[in-house]
């Protein structure tokens, strides 16, 4: 997508077990930043479980990101990461490719979440 000039900057948040594998795989792409719920070697721990359908619905990583963005839509990416890192239990929140992305201190989430 970058080679075809389909984006200038892209920020992806991935919530899955071992999601750091995707982050590592995308390292080296200019303008792409990845935040993952776990590193490549660990599962992401469940937060909410639906016993009726017997499935995990979410984890603390996603819940922390959504709550932070609702309360702080102008938040910069660095603050979003620090909040998710602090609130996520059982896995390590990771950021990949920041050296080819730009400032995590200046890019705020309104750029990715218009209307907030």
PDB file of C-alpha atoms in Angstrom:
ATOM      1  CA  UNK A   1       0.000   0.000   0.000  1.00  0.00           C
ATOM      2  CA  UNK A   2       2.823   2.407   0.789  1.00  0.00           C
ATOM      3  CA  UNK A   3       4.574   1.682  -2.522  1.00  0.00           C
ATOM      4  CA  UNK A   4       1.315   2.349  -4.364  1.00  0.00           C
ATOM      5  CA  UNK A   5       0.992   5.631  -2.398  1.00  0.00           C
ATOM      6  CA  UNK A   6      -2.300   4.513  -0.807  1.00  0.00           C
ATOM      7  CA  UNK A   7      -1.397   6.223   2.486  1.00  0.00           C
ATOM      8  CA  UNK A   8       0.903   8.892   3.877  1.00  0.00           C
ATOM      9  CA  UNK A   9       0.541   7.803   7.512  1.00  0.00           C
ATOM     10  CA  UNK A  10      -1.277   4.861   9.003  1.00  0.00           C
ATOM     11  CA  UNK A  11      -1.814   3.835  12.629  1.00  0.00           C
ATOM     12  CA  UNK A  12      -2.990   0.284  13.278  1.00  0.00           C
ATOM     13  CA  UNK A  13      -4.055  -1.181  16.629  1.00  0.00           C
ATOM     14  CA  UNK A  14      -4.097  -4.984  16.793  1.00  0.00           C
ATOM     15  CA  UNK A  15      -5.739  -6.963  19.587  1.00  0.00           C
ATOM     16  CA  UNK A  16      -4.886 -10.630  19.266  1.00  0.00           C
ATOM     17  CA  UNK A  17      -2.717 -13.139  20.993  1.00  0.00           C
ATOM     18  CA  UNK A  18       0.859 -12.959  19.684  1.00  0.00           C
ATOM     19  CA  UNK A  19      -0.027  -9.752  17.778  1.00  0.00           C
ATOM     20  CA  UNK A  20       3.587  -8.613  17.998  1.00  0.00           C
ATOM     21  CA  UNK A  21       4.303 -10.989  15.111  1.00  0.00           C
ATOM     22  CA  UNK A  22       2.302  -8.656  12.852  1.00  0.00           C
ATOM     23  CA  UNK A  23       4.069  -5.619  14.302  1.00  0.00           C
ATOM     24  CA  UNK A  24       7.466  -7.140  13.633  1.00  0.00           C
ATOM     25  CA  UNK A  25       6.392  -8.108  10.116  1.00  0.00           C
ATOM     26  CA  UNK A  26       5.422  -4.518   9.320  1.00  0.00           C
ATOM     27  CA  UNK A  27       8.636  -2.967  10.613  1.00  0.00           C
ATOM     28  CA  UNK A  28      10.435  -0.984   7.945  1.00  0.00           C
ATOM     29  CA  UNK A  29       7.365   0.463   6.200  1.00  0.00           C
ATOM     30  CA  UNK A  30       7.582   4.278   6.142  1.00  0.00           C
ATOM     31  CA  UNK A  31       4.618   6.039   7.743  1.00  0.00           C
ATOM     32  CA  UNK A  32       3.174   2.947   9.437  1.00  0.00           C
ATOM     33  CA  UNK A  33       2.825   2.651  13.215  1.00  0.00           C
ATOM     34  CA  UNK A  34       1.555  -0.499  14.903  1.00  0.00           C
ATOM     35  CA  UNK A  35       0.341  -0.848  18.500  1.00  0.00           C
ATOM     36  CA  UNK A  36      -0.281  -4.412  19.629  1.00  0.00           C
ATOM     37  CA  UNK A  37      -1.920  -6.028  22.650  1.00  0.00           C
ATOM     38  CA  UNK A  38       0.931  -8.503  23.114  1.00  0.00           C
ATOM     39  CA  UNK A  39       4.460  -9.194  22.038  1.00  0.00           C
ATOM     40  CA  UNK A  40       5.205 -12.020  19.550  1.00  0.00           C
ATOM     41  CA  UNK A  41       5.627 -14.618  22.304  1.00  0.00           C
ATOM     42  CA  UNK A  42       2.566 -14.221  24.517  1.00  0.00           C
ATOM     43  CA  UNK A  43      -1.227 -14.423  24.439  1.00  0.00           C
ATOM     44  CA  UNK A  44      -3.442 -11.442  25.103  1.00  0.00           C
ATOM     45  CA  UNK A  45      -5.525 -11.979  28.231  1.00  0.00           C
ATOM     46  CA  UNK A  46      -9.330 -11.879  28.128  1.00  0.00           C
ATOM     47  CA  UNK A  47     -11.280  -9.103  29.844  1.00  0.00           C
ATOM     48  CA  UNK A  48     -14.898 -10.066  29.213  1.00  0.00           C
ATOM     49  CA  UNK A  49     -16.260 -13.549  28.627  1.00  0.00           C
ATOM     50  CA  UNK A  50     -19.758 -14.419  27.383  1.00  0.00           C
ATOM     51  CA  UNK A  51     -20.751 -17.703  29.034  1.00  0.00           C
ATOM     52  CA  UNK A  52     -23.870 -18.008  26.898  1.00  0.00           C
ATOM     53  CA  UNK A  53     -21.897 -18.290  23.669  1.00  0.00           C
ATOM     54  CA  UNK A  54     -18.684 -19.488  25.366  1.00  0.00           C
ATOM     55  CA  UNK A  55     -16.305 -16.934  23.883  1.00  0.00           C
ATOM     56  CA  UNK A  56     -13.988 -14.125  24.999  1.00  0.00           C
ATOM     57  CA  UNK A  57     -15.443 -10.767  23.945  1.00  0.00           C
ATOM     58  CA  UNK A  58     -12.585  -8.397  24.629  1.00  0.00           C
ATOM     59  CA  UNK A  59      -9.461  -7.826  26.661  1.00  0.00           C
ATOM     60  CA  UNK A  60      -8.119  -5.083  28.935  1.00  0.00           C
ATOM     61  CA  UNK A  61      -6.022  -3.665  26.073  1.00  0.00           C
ATOM     62  CA  UNK A  62      -9.077  -2.807  23.968  1.00  0.00           C
ATOM     63  CA  UNK A  63     -11.154  -1.684  26.934  1.00  0.00           C
ATOM     64  CA  UNK A  64      -8.373   0.673  28.061  1.00  0.00           C
ATOM     65  CA  UNK A  65      -7.912   2.163  24.587  1.00  0.00           C
ATOM     66  CA  UNK A  66     -11.622   2.736  24.041  1.00  0.00           C
ATOM     67  CA  UNK A  67     -12.157   4.302  27.464  1.00  0.00           C
ATOM     68  CA  UNK A  68      -9.115   6.544  27.062  1.00  0.00           C
ATOM     69  CA  UNK A  69     -10.232   7.749  23.616  1.00  0.00           C
ATOM     70  CA  UNK A  70     -13.765   8.448  24.821  1.00  0.00           C
ATOM     71  CA  UNK A  71     -12.417  10.592  27.652  1.00  0.00           C
ATOM     72  CA  UNK A  72      -9.470  12.103  25.732  1.00  0.00           C
ATOM     73  CA  UNK A  73     -10.172  12.252  21.989  1.00  0.00           C
ATOM     74  CA  UNK A  74      -7.329  14.745  21.498  1.00  0.00           C
ATOM     75  CA  UNK A  75      -4.842  12.384  23.127  1.00  0.00           C
ATOM     76  CA  UNK A  76      -1.461  11.989  21.459  1.00  0.00           C
ATOM     77  CA  UNK A  77      -0.344   8.487  20.522  1.00  0.00           C
ATOM     78  CA  UNK A  78       2.279   8.427  23.285  1.00  0.00           C
ATOM     79  CA  UNK A  79      -0.387   9.028  25.940  1.00  0.00           C
ATOM     80  CA  UNK A  80      -2.652   6.381  24.423  1.00  0.00           C
ATOM     81  CA  UNK A  81       0.220   3.885  24.557  1.00  0.00           C
ATOM     82  CA  UNK A  82       1.123   4.759  28.157  1.00  0.00           C
ATOM     83  CA  UNK A  83      -2.513   4.387  29.242  1.00  0.00           C
ATOM     84  CA  UNK A  84      -2.911   1.026  27.478  1.00  0.00           C
ATOM     85  CA  UNK A  85       0.437  -0.193  28.847  1.00  0.00           C
ATOM     86  CA  UNK A  86      -0.565   0.780  32.392  1.00  0.00           C
ATOM     87  CA  UNK A  87      -4.048  -0.798  32.238  1.00  0.00           C
ATOM     88  CA  UNK A  88      -3.300  -4.003  30.298  1.00  0.00           C
ATOM     89  CA  UNK A  89      -2.752  -7.064  32.472  1.00  0.00           C
ATOM     90  CA  UNK A  90      -1.146 -10.317  31.395  1.00  0.00           C
ATOM     91  CA  UNK A  91       0.551  -9.124  28.206  1.00  0.00           C
ATOM     92  CA  UNK A  92       2.941  -6.437  27.054  1.00  0.00           C
ATOM     93  CA  UNK A  93       1.558  -3.603  24.930  1.00  0.00           C
ATOM     94  CA  UNK A  94       4.044  -2.932  22.141  1.00  0.00           C
ATOM     95  CA  UNK A  95       4.661  -0.183  19.569  1.00  0.00           C
ATOM     96  CA  UNK A  96       6.401  -1.038  16.307  1.00  0.00           C
ATOM     97  CA  UNK A  97       8.019   1.086  13.614  1.00  0.00           C
ATOM     98  CA  UNK A  98       7.965   4.396  15.491  1.00  0.00           C
ATOM     99  CA  UNK A  99      11.293   5.455  13.955  1.00  0.00           C
ATOM    100  CA  UNK A 100       9.681   5.506  10.472  1.00  0.00           C
ATOM    101  CA  UNK A 101       6.355   7.001  11.560  1.00  0.00           C
ATOM    102  CA  UNK A 102       6.891  10.439  13.029  1.00  0.00           C
ATOM    103  CA  UNK A 103       6.376  12.033  16.413  1.00  0.00           C
ATOM    104  CA  UNK A 104       4.288  10.094  18.918  1.00  0.00           C
ATOM    105  CA  UNK A 105       4.113  13.330  20.919  1.00  0.00           C
ATOM    106  CA  UNK A 106       2.589  15.478  18.171  1.00  0.00           C
ATOM    107  CA  UNK A 107       0.184  13.167  16.323  1.00  0.00           C
ATOM    108  CA  UNK A 108      -3.133  13.200  18.127  1.00  0.00           C
ATOM    109  CA  UNK A 109      -5.961  10.741  17.723  1.00  0.00           C
ATOM    110  CA  UNK A 110      -8.330  13.257  16.087  1.00  0.00           C
ATOM    111  CA  UNK A 111      -6.313  12.674  12.918  1.00  0.00           C
ATOM    112  CA  UNK A 112      -7.526   9.057  12.935  1.00  0.00           C
ATOM    113  CA  UNK A 113     -10.881   9.543  14.638  1.00  0.00           C
ATOM    114  CA  UNK A 114     -12.503  12.522  12.860  1.00  0.00           C
ATOM    115  CA  UNK A 115     -15.388  14.295  14.507  1.00  0.00           C
ATOM    116  CA  UNK A 116     -14.010  13.908  18.015  1.00  0.00           C
TER     117      UNK A 116
END
